[in-house]
Amino acid sequence: MARAWPSARWASFCGPISEAGGDKGTAVEGLYLFRLLRGHAVGLIGLAAFLLGTPARAEEWVHDRARAGDFMLAAKGRMARIVTDAADHEVVWIAAADLRRDIATISGANEGGTGQVWIGTLGRNAAIDRLVAAKRIDVGRLKGAWESFLILTVDRPVPGVAQALVIVGSDRRGTAYGAYEVARAIGMSPWHWWADVAPLHRDALYVAKGMQRFGPPSVKYRGIFLNDEDWGLVPWAAGTHAPGEKPLGPQTYEKVFELLLRLKANILWPAMHKVTRPFNADPANAALADRYAIVMGSSHAEPMLRNNVGEWTAPAADFDYLKNPDGVRRYWEERVTTDAAYESVWTLGMRGIHDSGMVGPKTVEERRATLERIFADQRAMLGKAGIGAAPQVFTPYKEVLDVYRAGLKVPDDVTLMWPDDNFGYIRHFPDAAERARKGGSGVYYHLSYLGAPLSYLWLSTTPPALIRQEMGRAWDKGARTMWVVNVGDLKPAELGTDYFLRMAWDVEGTRAEPVDRWVERWAADTIGATVARPVADILRDYHRLNFERRPEHLQYHLPAEKARQSPLTIDEADKRLAGFAAMEEALGRIEPLVAPERRDAFFELVAYPVRASAAANRRFFAAEAHDRLRDVDLAEAMRRGQVAHEADAAIGALTRHYNRAVAGGKWRGMMAVEPADGQWRSYRLTPPILPPVDAVAPAPGHERMANETASWTVVAPRDFAVEAGWRLVDGLGRQGDMLAATGIGGRAKAAVTLPAGRWQMVVDLLPAYADHDGDPLELTVRVDGVDHALAVTRETGSRDWAMGVLDNRLSLTLAGELAGGGHDLAVSASDSGVMIEAVRFMPVQADRALH
């Protein structure tokens, strides 16, 4: 619930807004303006643009030179006045204050121009409501809409005001989004604070005459989960950002909330590890979330908004609903009492303390019965508190999905939150019955993960195209109520977070745009228009190369298994390293072209992840080559050892620069290749063993001659003739695109000519899941008119699954061999989970394992 201010009724529409949200002014000033409004001439503004619905690009409706009828936001050292109503929500004052500051920062102007910017919520801003009543603004499609807003110019809104820019929202977040949309349009990046994207100066700012309409969003609840904050977020907050408060506290969450509003997000699952003070342990956190209109939720492991690792003080064995139901209920009821007044999404169900299975019930059937009892008791608590209609969610995560599959009955108005497998591949998509449920469905997705088989917490390498593909499938299957993404420490997941949330706001518009084009526009906004294209090219290669193996996954054995070398030959590894080297060279060419004020942002968003991932690969593959060559080519082995040591030093130097130099040391403690503790060892990479420094001194030798190795013949997705039932997915996979089935059947065809000899055929698939829960991925490959059925089961947690997510592919081998010469190929599949990365052919006589 939003809280209204009990103080002065009206705001001054000409007075300045304070840092805290606004000068509430006097009733006399407000009433004077409303009297001026009464009887003013009536006119309909921007109806045609309103009916079109889709907003224009910012560059089309905000520009630097005046055109007929434009609204002058800032020019010649003067900026329009920002006006609000004291009856409005506090988040509106916050957003208005931020917009005023943003305009001044970008233009250098002072408030005092002839125009005014009116920011208000329907029903909470009397001046805007008067315009509506006088039919000067058509809000027919705005009333009752969820988080929607209009931005429009109004000539002579009252006597004495020649023109106003009106930002009107359907609700409190819609209004705030409108203010921040103007800020984004004039050049203030949502990442201005979290990635130091300094705004570029503009002498003048004009808003085009007419109307822009935004919303409602595609997904109702859209947000992030701060998780595994031990690595960076907590050390940084405790030691650098807010050393005076127990982490994480209001000083940090205020910055998070502002970012969410600028990204048009509305929900947060707060950090919840033991190192973190529970969110609700400090009442100021919840009150701050309410001020910012952020909906609070909690993860799958934290029912009823309780942080179990920090708030459950009894023994973990007592968190048992079979033997201690009264104690657990009292624990949950405490949170219902403290947070009933706030806007929240209540997580139902129960798991163990932290990310563990439920204590007590032993069988799946016992867990099912216990959970159904828990649902009833938790909902009764909410009803008793008067918030029985509050949104509720249940996440069948990990072992809980098995309980759901066993027939668990979830109340119809509860949202089912479907998880991915922690590596970006969604495990379950709603079926027809689930799509018909009142509560709808959502998705819990990962851009960062601590867990088996290997964690990935250092660099953010999930391709935007994978987000588009999997979240697009979820949308198409009806998961449209809530999307939450695990972003780890938030940095350096800026690009992935932005893409996920923009897609949640506008699914169709975002996924219709080629990924490279979207990244180019993002680079223009965050780095600069002059280097946007080459930055997008670098980030495309960054995601492609690291998709083959994430930097955190540069070992080819699972924990507790015997160590083994990579399947790449030295020459193949060198080819991979050449790709990273080319990327670094391109980085070096454009770095001098970046505006000085954007150098910090460039380092954080582009240079650090690119160079650090390149150094991680050099370190691993050089160390491996050293070991392989030690007994056959000592000079070359020593040279490789030296490369490995230099790469290791480079990672350290880059990380120190991030923590100590960037933005004047603002991020000290944030970036860590590995955490400073020894926890979670079984989920973490084993760093490569480097040879002793004294054993790798430069030595005379010769350049190692490349070994002739048998090579694959590859049929890439773009080599297929794409027919009905298939489409190309850009930006994904080792080949740069993938061939994806649409789910309606049909064939895609290609031809290949193989050299003389005998060949083995392999089909590489993305390790996604089938449309129907539990089904294998199935496809048919036709070779020269003969059909071959292929299938692979998807058992999350198995060794095959583990190797699949580490490789980001599944390789299926056709039985039999092919002779050299020409062959006709065709593939068919009726499941949208089938996505082909390549069809490969390997000479059978080659003594080499498939990989």
Short mmCIF file of N, CA and C in Angstrom, two decimals, residues 460-524:
data_model
loop_
_atom_site.label_atom_id
_atom_site.label_comp_id
_atom_site.label_asym_id
_atom_site.label_seq_id
_atom_site.Cartn_x
_atom_site.Cartn_y
_atom_site.Cartn_z
N SER A 460 30.06 -11.66 -16.30
CA SER A 460 28.74 -11.96 -16.82
C SER A 460 28.87 -12.26 -18.32
N THR A 461 28.61 -13.49 -18.71
CA THR A 461 28.85 -13.91 -20.09
C THR A 461 27.63 -14.53 -20.76
N THR A 462 26.47 -14.50 -20.13
CA THR A 462 25.26 -15.02 -20.77
C THR A 462 24.90 -14.15 -21.96
N PRO A 463 24.82 -14.70 -23.16
CA PRO A 463 24.51 -13.88 -24.33
C PRO A 463 23.10 -13.31 -24.25
N PRO A 464 22.90 -12.05 -24.61
CA PRO A 464 21.54 -11.52 -24.67
C PRO A 464 20.63 -12.37 -25.55
N ALA A 465 21.21 -12.98 -26.58
CA ALA A 465 20.38 -13.80 -27.48
C ALA A 465 19.81 -15.01 -26.75
N LEU A 466 20.52 -15.56 -25.77
CA LEU A 466 19.97 -16.68 -25.01
C LEU A 466 18.82 -16.20 -24.13
N ILE A 467 18.97 -15.02 -23.53
CA ILE A 467 17.88 -14.43 -22.76
C ILE A 467 16.65 -14.27 -23.65
N ARG A 468 16.87 -13.70 -24.83
CA ARG A 468 15.76 -13.49 -25.76
C ARG A 468 15.10 -14.80 -26.13
N GLN A 469 15.89 -15.81 -26.43
CA GLN A 469 15.34 -17.09 -26.88
C GLN A 469 14.53 -17.76 -25.78
N GLU A 470 15.12 -17.90 -24.59
CA GLU A 470 14.44 -18.65 -23.52
C GLU A 470 13.29 -17.86 -22.92
N MET A 471 13.49 -16.57 -22.66
CA MET A 471 12.39 -15.79 -22.11
C MET A 471 11.29 -15.58 -23.16
N GLY A 472 11.67 -15.54 -24.43
CA GLY A 472 10.67 -15.47 -25.48
C GLY A 472 9.83 -16.73 -25.53
N ARG A 473 10.45 -17.89 -25.38
CA ARG A 473 9.69 -19.14 -25.32
C ARG A 473 8.74 -19.12 -24.13
N ALA A 474 9.24 -18.64 -22.98
CA ALA A 474 8.39 -18.57 -21.78
C ALA A 474 7.19 -17.66 -22.02
N TRP A 475 7.43 -16.52 -22.64
CA TRP A 475 6.35 -15.60 -22.95
C TRP A 475 5.32 -16.26 -23.88
N ASP A 476 5.81 -16.90 -24.92
CA ASP A 476 4.91 -17.54 -25.88
C ASP A 476 4.08 -18.63 -25.22
N LYS A 477 4.63 -19.29 -24.20
CA LYS A 477 3.91 -20.35 -23.51
C LYS A 477 3.04 -19.83 -22.38
N GLY A 478 3.06 -18.51 -22.14
CA GLY A 478 2.12 -17.94 -21.17
C GLY A 478 2.71 -17.53 -19.84
N ALA A 479 4.03 -17.54 -19.67
CA ALA A 479 4.65 -17.08 -18.42
C ALA A 479 4.81 -15.57 -18.50
N ARG A 480 3.80 -14.83 -18.03
CA ARG A 480 3.74 -13.39 -18.27
C ARG A 480 3.44 -12.57 -17.02
N THR A 481 3.38 -13.20 -15.87
CA THR A 481 3.01 -12.46 -14.65
C THR A 481 4.20 -11.89 -13.91
N MET A 482 5.28 -12.64 -13.82
CA MET A 482 6.45 -12.17 -13.06
C MET A 482 7.73 -12.74 -13.65
N TRP A 483 8.70 -11.88 -13.89
CA TRP A 483 10.05 -12.30 -14.30
C TRP A 483 11.04 -11.71 -13.32
N VAL A 484 11.84 -12.58 -12.71
CA VAL A 484 12.91 -12.13 -11.80
C VAL A 484 14.20 -12.79 -12.23
N VAL A 485 15.28 -11.99 -12.28
CA VAL A 485 16.57 -12.52 -12.73
C VAL A 485 17.59 -12.39 -11.60
N ASN A 486 18.30 -13.47 -11.36
CA ASN A 486 19.39 -13.49 -10.39
C ASN A 486 20.60 -12.81 -11.02
N VAL A 487 21.00 -11.65 -10.49
CA VAL A 487 22.10 -10.88 -11.07
C VAL A 487 23.36 -10.93 -10.22
N GLY A 488 23.38 -11.80 -9.20
CA GLY A 488 24.55 -11.87 -8.35
C GLY A 488 24.82 -10.55 -7.66
N ASP A 489 26.04 -10.03 -7.83
CA ASP A 489 26.43 -8.75 -7.24
C ASP A 489 25.99 -7.55 -8.09
N LEU A 490 25.25 -7.78 -9.13
CA LEU A 490 24.77 -6.77 -10.07
C LEU A 490 25.87 -6.32 -11.04
N LYS A 491 27.05 -6.05 -10.54
CA LYS A 491 28.20 -5.78 -11.39
C LYS A 491 29.01 -7.05 -11.51
N PRO A 492 29.47 -7.44 -12.69
CA PRO A 492 29.39 -6.73 -13.97
C PRO A 492 28.30 -7.27 -14.90
N ALA A 493 27.07 -7.42 -14.38
CA ALA A 493 25.98 -7.98 -15.18
C ALA A 493 25.09 -6.87 -15.73
N GLU A 494 25.66 -5.68 -15.96
CA GLU A 494 24.84 -4.55 -16.36
C GLU A 494 24.10 -4.78 -17.67
N LEU A 495 24.81 -5.25 -18.69
CA LEU A 495 24.18 -5.42 -20.00
C LEU A 495 23.09 -6.48 -19.94
N GLY A 496 23.38 -7.63 -19.35
CA GLY A 496 22.39 -8.69 -19.26
C GLY A 496 21.17 -8.28 -18.45
N THR A 497 21.40 -7.56 -17.36
CA THR A 497 20.29 -7.08 -16.53
C THR A 497 19.41 -6.13 -17.33
N ASP A 498 20.05 -5.20 -18.03
CA ASP A 498 19.31 -4.23 -18.82
C ASP A 498 18.48 -4.93 -19.89
N TYR A 499 19.08 -5.88 -20.59
CA TYR A 499 18.36 -6.57 -21.66
C TYR A 499 17.17 -7.35 -21.11
N PHE A 500 17.38 -8.06 -20.03
CA PHE A 500 16.31 -8.85 -19.42
C PHE A 500 15.13 -7.96 -19.05
N LEU A 501 15.41 -6.81 -18.41
CA LEU A 501 14.34 -5.94 -17.95
C LEU A 501 13.68 -5.18 -19.10
N ARG A 502 14.45 -4.83 -20.13
CA ARG A 502 13.81 -4.18 -21.28
C ARG A 502 12.91 -5.17 -22.01
N MET A 503 13.32 -6.42 -22.06
CA MET A 503 12.46 -7.42 -22.68
C MET A 503 11.20 -7.62 -21.85
N ALA A 504 11.33 -7.62 -20.52
CA ALA A 504 10.16 -7.77 -19.66
C ALA A 504 9.19 -6.61 -19.84
N TRP A 505 9.72 -5.41 -20.09
CA TRP A 505 8.85 -4.26 -20.32
C TRP A 505 8.16 -4.34 -21.68
N ASP A 506 8.89 -4.77 -22.70
CA ASP A 506 8.34 -4.80 -24.06
C ASP A 506 8.89 -6.03 -24.77
N VAL A 507 8.24 -7.16 -24.58
CA VAL A 507 8.73 -8.42 -25.14
C VAL A 507 8.81 -8.36 -26.65
N GLU A 508 7.71 -8.00 -27.28
CA GLU A 508 7.66 -8.06 -28.73
C GLU A 508 8.61 -7.07 -29.38
N GLY A 509 8.65 -5.85 -28.86
CA GLY A 509 9.53 -4.85 -29.45
C GLY A 509 10.99 -5.19 -29.28
N THR A 510 11.35 -5.74 -28.12
CA THR A 510 12.75 -6.04 -27.85
C THR A 510 13.24 -7.24 -28.66
N ARG A 511 12.46 -8.29 -28.69
CA ARG A 511 12.96 -9.48 -29.39
C ARG A 511 12.83 -9.37 -30.91
N ALA A 512 12.07 -8.38 -31.37
CA ALA A 512 11.99 -8.17 -32.81
C ALA A 512 13.23 -7.50 -33.36
N GLU A 513 14.02 -6.88 -32.49
CA GLU A 513 15.21 -6.16 -32.93
C GLU A 513 16.42 -7.09 -32.90
N PRO A 514 17.22 -7.14 -33.95
CA PRO A 514 18.44 -7.96 -33.91
C PRO A 514 19.28 -7.63 -32.68
N VAL A 515 19.83 -8.66 -32.07
CA VAL A 515 20.59 -8.46 -30.84
C VAL A 515 21.74 -7.49 -31.05
N ASP A 516 22.48 -7.64 -32.14
CA ASP A 516 23.61 -6.74 -32.39
C ASP A 516 23.16 -5.29 -32.46
N ARG A 517 21.99 -5.07 -33.04
CA ARG A 517 21.48 -3.70 -33.14
C ARG A 517 21.10 -3.17 -31.76
N TRP A 518 20.48 -4.02 -30.96
CA TRP A 518 20.13 -3.58 -29.60
C TRP A 518 21.39 -3.25 -28.81
N VAL A 519 22.40 -4.11 -28.88
CA VAL A 519 23.65 -3.86 -28.16
C VAL A 519 24.33 -2.60 -28.68
N GLU A 520 24.24 -2.36 -29.97
CA GLU A 520 24.83 -1.13 -30.52
C GLU A 520 24.15 0.11 -29.92
N ARG A 521 22.84 0.08 -29.82
CA ARG A 521 22.15 1.23 -29.23
C ARG A 521 22.51 1.36 -27.75
N TRP A 522 22.62 0.24 -27.06
CA TRP A 522 23.02 0.26 -25.65
C TRP A 522 24.43 0.83 -25.52
N ALA A 523 25.33 0.45 -26.42
CA ALA A 523 26.69 0.98 -26.39
C ALA A 523 26.70 2.47 -26.69
N ALA A 524 25.84 2.92 -27.59
CA ALA A 524 25.76 4.36 -27.89
C ALA A 524 25.32 5.12 -26.65
#
